[in-house]
Amino acid sequence: MSQTQKAMSQLISVFHKYSGKEGDKFTLSKGELKDLLTAELGDIFGKTQDKTTLDKIFKDLDANADGVVDFQEYITLITSITMLCNESFKKGK
């Protein structure tokens, strides 16, 4: 498997590691998203203990306003963070 395929597989695995603990296994509730952000992206988001910050992140991600974050909305988050990291990398050169 190529590095890109491995990365895609990992993104899918991480989503499903947290989704479905509180309901639909194909979406993230606010609590599941908090757990994912803390465990998987803690270096970027910190502990996400601030309810206002978590509410804003969740609202911004929940593009269709259905009260959950689906896989496409999750990938939008990952893509945005990756793009920001790439910009920081380019500036550091």
GROMACS .gro file of N, CA and C in nm:
model
  279
    1MET      N    1   0.084  -0.117   0.000
    1MET     CA    2   0.000   0.000   0.000
    1MET      C    3   0.089   0.125   0.000
    2SER      N    4   0.054   0.224  -0.080
    2SER     CA    5   0.133   0.347  -0.086
    2SER      C    6   0.115   0.429   0.041
    3GLN      N    7   0.201   0.527   0.063
    3GLN     CA    8   0.191   0.613   0.180
    3GLN      C    9   0.058   0.688   0.179
    4THR      N   10   0.015   0.733   0.062
    4THR     CA   11  -0.112   0.805   0.051
    4THR      C   12  -0.228   0.714   0.088
    5GLN      N   13  -0.226   0.590   0.040
    5GLN     CA   14  -0.332   0.495   0.074
    5GLN      C   15  -0.333   0.466   0.224
    6LYS      N   16  -0.215   0.454   0.284
    6LYS     CA   17  -0.206   0.431   0.427
    6LYS      C   18  -0.263   0.550   0.504
    7ALA      N   19  -0.231   0.671   0.458
    7ALA     CA   20  -0.282   0.792   0.524
    7ALA      C   21  -0.434   0.798   0.515
    8MET      N   22  -0.488   0.765   0.399
    8MET     CA   23  -0.634   0.763   0.382
    8MET      C   24  -0.697   0.661   0.475
    9SER      N   25  -0.637   0.544   0.483
    9SER     CA   26  -0.688   0.438   0.570
    9SER      C   27  -0.686   0.482   0.716
   10GLN      N   28  -0.579   0.550   0.756
   10GLN     CA   29  -0.568   0.598   0.893
   10GLN      C   30  -0.674   0.703   0.925
   11LEU      N   31  -0.700   0.793   0.831
   11LEU     CA   32  -0.803   0.895   0.853
   11LEU      C   33  -0.940   0.830   0.872
   12ILE      N   34  -0.969   0.730   0.792
   12ILE     CA   35  -1.095   0.658   0.805
   12ILE      C   36  -1.101   0.584   0.940
   13SER      N   37  -0.993   0.518   0.976
   13SER     CA   38  -0.989   0.443   1.102
   13SER      C   39  -1.007   0.533   1.223
   14VAL      N   40  -0.942   0.649   1.221
   14VAL     CA   41  -0.954   0.742   1.333
   14VAL      C   42  -1.099   0.789   1.347
   15PHE      N   43  -1.162   0.824   1.236
   15PHE     CA   44  -1.302   0.867   1.241
   15PHE      C   45  -1.388   0.760   1.307
   16HIS      N   46  -1.374   0.636   1.262
   16HIS     CA   47  -1.458   0.529   1.313
   16HIS      C   48  -1.420   0.482   1.454
   17LYS      N   49  -1.300   0.514   1.497
   17LYS     CA   50  -1.260   0.485   1.634
   17LYS      C   51  -1.346   0.565   1.732
   18TYR      N   52  -1.387   0.685   1.693
   18TYR     CA   53  -1.464   0.773   1.781
   18TYR      C   54  -1.612   0.779   1.748
   19SER      N   55  -1.648   0.754   1.622
   19SER     CA   56  -1.789   0.764   1.584
   19SER      C   57  -1.870   0.647   1.640
   20GLY      N   58  -1.995   0.673   1.667
   20GLY     CA   59  -2.085   0.567   1.709
   20GLY      C   60  -2.084   0.531   1.855
   21LYS      N   61  -2.000   0.591   1.934
   21LYS     CA   62  -2.000   0.562   2.077
   21LYS      C   63  -2.126   0.616   2.143
   22GLU      N   64  -2.184   0.722   2.085
   22GLU     CA   65  -2.301   0.787   2.143
   22GLU      C   66  -2.419   0.786   2.047
   23GLY      N   67  -2.424   0.695   1.954
   23GLY     CA   68  -2.536   0.694   1.859
   23GLY      C   69  -2.494   0.638   1.725
   24ASP      N   70  -2.527   0.711   1.620
   24ASP     CA   71  -2.500   0.669   1.483
   24ASP      C   72  -2.351   0.640   1.465
   25LYS      N   73  -2.320   0.522   1.413
   25LYS     CA   74  -2.179   0.483   1.398
   25LYS      C   75  -2.111   0.553   1.280
   26PHE      N   76  -2.186   0.630   1.204
   26PHE     CA   77  -2.129   0.701   1.090
   26PHE      C   78  -2.118   0.851   1.111
   27THR      N   79  -2.139   0.896   1.235
   27THR     CA   80  -2.129   1.038   1.266
   27THR      C   81  -2.061   1.057   1.401
   28LEU      N   82  -2.016   1.180   1.424
   28LEU     CA   83  -1.956   1.217   1.552
   28LEU      C   84  -2.051   1.311   1.625
   29SER      N   85  -2.082   1.278   1.748
   29SER     CA   86  -2.155   1.371   1.834
   29SER      C   87  -2.054   1.475   1.884
   30LYS      N   88  -2.103   1.575   1.954
   30LYS     CA   89  -2.013   1.677   2.009
   30LYS      C   90  -1.913   1.613   2.106
   31GLY      N   91  -1.959   1.520   2.188
   31GLY     CA   92  -1.871   1.452   2.283
   31GLY      C   93  -1.765   1.368   2.213
   32GLU      N   94  -1.807   1.298   2.109
   32GLU     CA   95  -1.712   1.216   2.032
   32GLU      C   96  -1.610   1.304   1.962
   33LEU      N   97  -1.656   1.416   1.908
   33LEU     CA   98  -1.563   1.510   1.843
   33LEU      C   99  -1.463   1.563   1.944
   34LYS      N  100  -1.509   1.597   2.062
   34LYS     CA  101  -1.420   1.645   2.168
   34LYS      C  102  -1.314   1.540   2.199
   35ASP      N  103  -1.355   1.414   2.213
   35ASP     CA  104  -1.260   1.307   2.241
   35ASP      C  105  -1.158   1.293   2.129
   36LEU      N  106  -1.205   1.300   2.003
   36LEU     CA  107  -1.115   1.289   1.888
   36LEU      C  108  -1.016   1.404   1.886
   37LEU      N  109  -1.065   1.527   1.902
   37LEU     CA  110  -0.977   1.644   1.899
   37LEU      C  111  -0.872   1.638   2.009
   38THR      N  112  -0.914   1.597   2.127
   38THR     CA  113  -0.822   1.591   2.240
   38THR      C  114  -0.716   1.482   2.220
   39ALA      N  115  -0.760   1.363   2.182
   39ALA     CA  116  -0.668   1.250   2.170
   39ALA      C  117  -0.582   1.255   2.044
   40GLU      N  118  -0.641   1.294   1.934
   40GLU     CA  119  -0.572   1.285   1.805
   40GLU      C  120  -0.508   1.416   1.760
   41LEU      N  121  -0.562   1.528   1.804
   41LEU     CA  122  -0.513   1.659   1.759
   41LEU      C  123  -0.485   1.752   1.876
   42GLY      N  124  -0.455   1.693   1.991
   42GLY     CA  125  -0.432   1.771   2.112
   42GLY      C  126  -0.322   1.874   2.100
   43ASP      N  127  -0.218   1.843   2.022
   43ASP     CA  128  -0.109   1.938   2.003
   43ASP      C  129  -0.156   2.064   1.931
   44ILE      N  130  -0.259   2.050   1.850
   44ILE     CA  131  -0.311   2.163   1.773
   44ILE      C  132  -0.425   2.232   1.848
   45PHE      N  133  -0.518   2.153   1.903
   45PHE     CA  134  -0.637   2.208   1.967
   45PHE      C  135  -0.626   2.219   2.118
   46GLY      N  136  -0.523   2.167   2.177
   46GLY     CA  137  -0.514   2.165   2.322
   46GLY      C  138  -0.612   2.064   2.377
   47LYS      N  139  -0.659   2.086   2.494
   47LYS     CA  140  -0.749   1.991   2.560
   47LYS      C  141  -0.896   2.013   2.523
   48THR      N  142  -0.927   2.117   2.448
   48THR     CA  143  -1.064   2.151   2.408
   48THR      C  144  -1.163   2.139   2.525
   49GLN      N  145  -1.121   2.186   2.640
   49GLN     CA  146  -1.207   2.183   2.758
   49GLN      C  147  -1.304   2.302   2.760
   50ASP      N  148  -1.269   2.407   2.689
   50ASP     CA  149  -1.353   2.526   2.685
   50ASP      C  150  -1.478   2.498   2.603
   51LYS      N  151  -1.593   2.497   2.669
   51LYS     CA  152  -1.719   2.463   2.603
   51LYS      C  153  -1.751   2.558   2.487
   52THR      N  154  -1.723   2.686   2.504
   52THR     CA  155  -1.752   2.783   2.398
   52THR      C  156  -1.670   2.753   2.273
   53THR      N  157  -1.542   2.721   2.292
   53THR     CA  158  -1.456   2.689   2.179
   53THR      C  159  -1.504   2.561   2.111
   54LEU      N  160  -1.535   2.459   2.189
   54LEU     CA  161  -1.584   2.333   2.133
   54LEU      C  162  -1.715   2.355   2.058
   55ASP      N  163  -1.805   2.434   2.116
   55ASP     CA  164  -1.932   2.464   2.049
   55ASP      C  165  -1.909   2.532   1.914
   56LYS      N  166  -1.814   2.625   1.909
   56LYS     CA  167  -1.785   2.696   1.784
   56LYS      C  168  -1.726   2.601   1.680
   57ILE      N  169  -1.630   2.520   1.720
   57ILE     CA  170  -1.570   2.423   1.627
   57ILE      C  171  -1.678   2.331   1.573
   58PHE      N  172  -1.763   2.280   1.663
   58PHE     CA  173  -1.868   2.187   1.622
   58PHE      C  174  -1.965   2.254   1.525
   59LYS      N  175  -2.007   2.375   1.558
   59LYS     CA  176  -2.102   2.447   1.472
   59LYS      C  177  -2.040   2.474   1.335
   60ASP      N  178  -1.914   2.515   1.334
   60ASP     CA  179  -1.846   2.542   1.207
   60ASP      C  180  -1.832   2.415   1.122
   61LEU      N  181  -1.808   2.303   1.186
   61LEU     CA  182  -1.793   2.177   1.113
   61LEU      C  183  -1.925   2.121   1.063
   62ASP      N  184  -2.030   2.140   1.141
   62ASP     CA  185  -2.161   2.083   1.109
   62ASP      C  186  -2.227   2.167   0.999
   63ALA      N  187  -2.175   2.153   0.878
   63ALA     CA  188  -2.216   2.236   0.764
   63ALA      C  189  -2.365   2.224   0.732
   64ASN      N  190  -2.421   2.107   0.748
   64ASN     CA  191  -2.563   2.088   0.715
   64ASN      C  192  -2.654   2.106   0.838
   65ALA      N  193  -2.596   2.146   0.949
   65ALA     CA  194  -2.670   2.177   1.073
   65ALA      C  195  -2.762   2.064   1.119
   66ASP      N  196  -2.715   1.939   1.107
   66ASP     CA  197  -2.796   1.826   1.151
   66ASP      C  198  -2.762   1.779   1.292
   67GLY      N  199  -2.673   1.852   1.359
   67GLY     CA  200  -2.640   1.820   1.498
   67GLY      C  201  -2.533   1.716   1.518
   68VAL      N  202  -2.472   1.670   1.409
   68VAL     CA  203  -2.361   1.574   1.417
   68VAL      C  204  -2.259   1.611   1.310
   69VAL      N  205  -2.139   1.556   1.324
   69VAL     CA  206  -2.034   1.575   1.224
   69VAL      C  207  -2.019   1.444   1.148
   70ASP      N  208  -2.047   1.447   1.019
   70ASP     CA  209  -2.033   1.327   0.937
   70ASP      C  210  -1.891   1.319   0.881
   71PHE      N  211  -1.864   1.214   0.807
   71PHE     CA  212  -1.728   1.190   0.758
   71PHE      C  213  -1.681   1.304   0.667
   72GLN      N  214  -1.767   1.354   0.580
   72GLN     CA  215  -1.727   1.463   0.491
   72GLN      C  216  -1.691   1.589   0.570
   73GLU      N  217  -1.767   1.618   0.674
   73GLU     CA  218  -1.739   1.735   0.758
   73GLU      C  219  -1.607   1.715   0.835
   74TYR      N  220  -1.583   1.595   0.879
   74TYR     CA  221  -1.457   1.560   0.947
   74TYR      C  222  -1.339   1.579   0.852
   75ILE      N  223  -1.353   1.531   0.730
   75ILE     CA  224  -1.245   1.544   0.632
   75ILE      C  225  -1.219   1.691   0.599
   76THR      N  226  -1.323   1.773   0.601
   76THR     CA  227  -1.306   1.917   0.580
   76THR      C  228  -1.216   1.974   0.689
   77LEU      N  229  -1.236   1.932   0.813
   77LEU     CA  230  -1.151   1.975   0.924
   77LEU      C  231  -1.007   1.931   0.901
   78ILE      N  232  -0.988   1.804   0.869
   78ILE     CA  233  -0.853   1.751   0.848
   78ILE      C  234  -0.784   1.822   0.733
   79THR      N  235  -0.856   1.846   0.625
   79THR     CA  236  -0.800   1.916   0.509
   79THR      C  237  -0.759   2.057   0.546
   80SER      N  238  -0.844   2.127   0.618
   80SER     CA  239  -0.814   2.265   0.657
   80SER      C  240  -0.690   2.272   0.746
   81ILE      N  241  -0.682   2.183   0.843
   81ILE     CA  242  -0.566   2.180   0.932
   81ILE      C  243  -0.439   2.147   0.853
   82THR      N  244  -0.450   2.051   0.762
   82THR     CA  245  -0.334   2.011   0.681
   82THR      C  246  -0.286   2.129   0.595
   83MET      N  247  -0.380   2.203   0.540
   83MET     CA  248  -0.342   2.319   0.459
   83MET      C  249  -0.273   2.425   0.544
   84LEU      N  250  -0.323   2.449   0.665
   84LEU     CA  251  -0.258   2.545   0.754
   84LEU      C  252  -0.118   2.500   0.793
   85CYS      N  253  -0.103   2.371   0.821
   85CYS     CA  254   0.029   2.318   0.854
   85CYS      C  255   0.125   2.333   0.737
   86ASN      N  256   0.076   2.309   0.617
   86ASN     CA  257   0.159   2.324   0.498
   86ASN      C  258   0.202   2.469   0.481
   87GLU      N  259   0.112   2.562   0.505
   87GLU     CA  260   0.146   2.705   0.496
   87GLU      C  261   0.255   2.740   0.597
   88SER      N  262   0.243   2.690   0.719
   88SER     CA  263   0.344   2.715   0.822
   88SER      C  264   0.478   2.655   0.779
   89PHE      N  265   0.474   2.537   0.720
   89PHE     CA  266   0.595   2.471   0.673
   89PHE      C  267   0.664   2.554   0.565
   90LYS      N  268   0.584   2.608   0.473
   90LYS     CA  269   0.639   2.690   0.364
   90LYS      C  270   0.701   2.817   0.419
   91LYS      N  271   0.643   2.878   0.520
   91LYS     CA  272   0.696   3.001   0.577
   91LYS      C  273   0.824   2.974   0.654
   92GLY      N  274   0.837   2.853   0.707
   92GLY     CA  275   0.954   2.818   0.787
   92GLY      C  276   1.077   2.791   0.703
   93LYS      N  277   1.060   2.776   0.571
   93LYS     CA  278   1.173   2.744   0.485
   93LYS      C  279   1.264   2.862   0.466
   0.00000   0.00000   0.00000
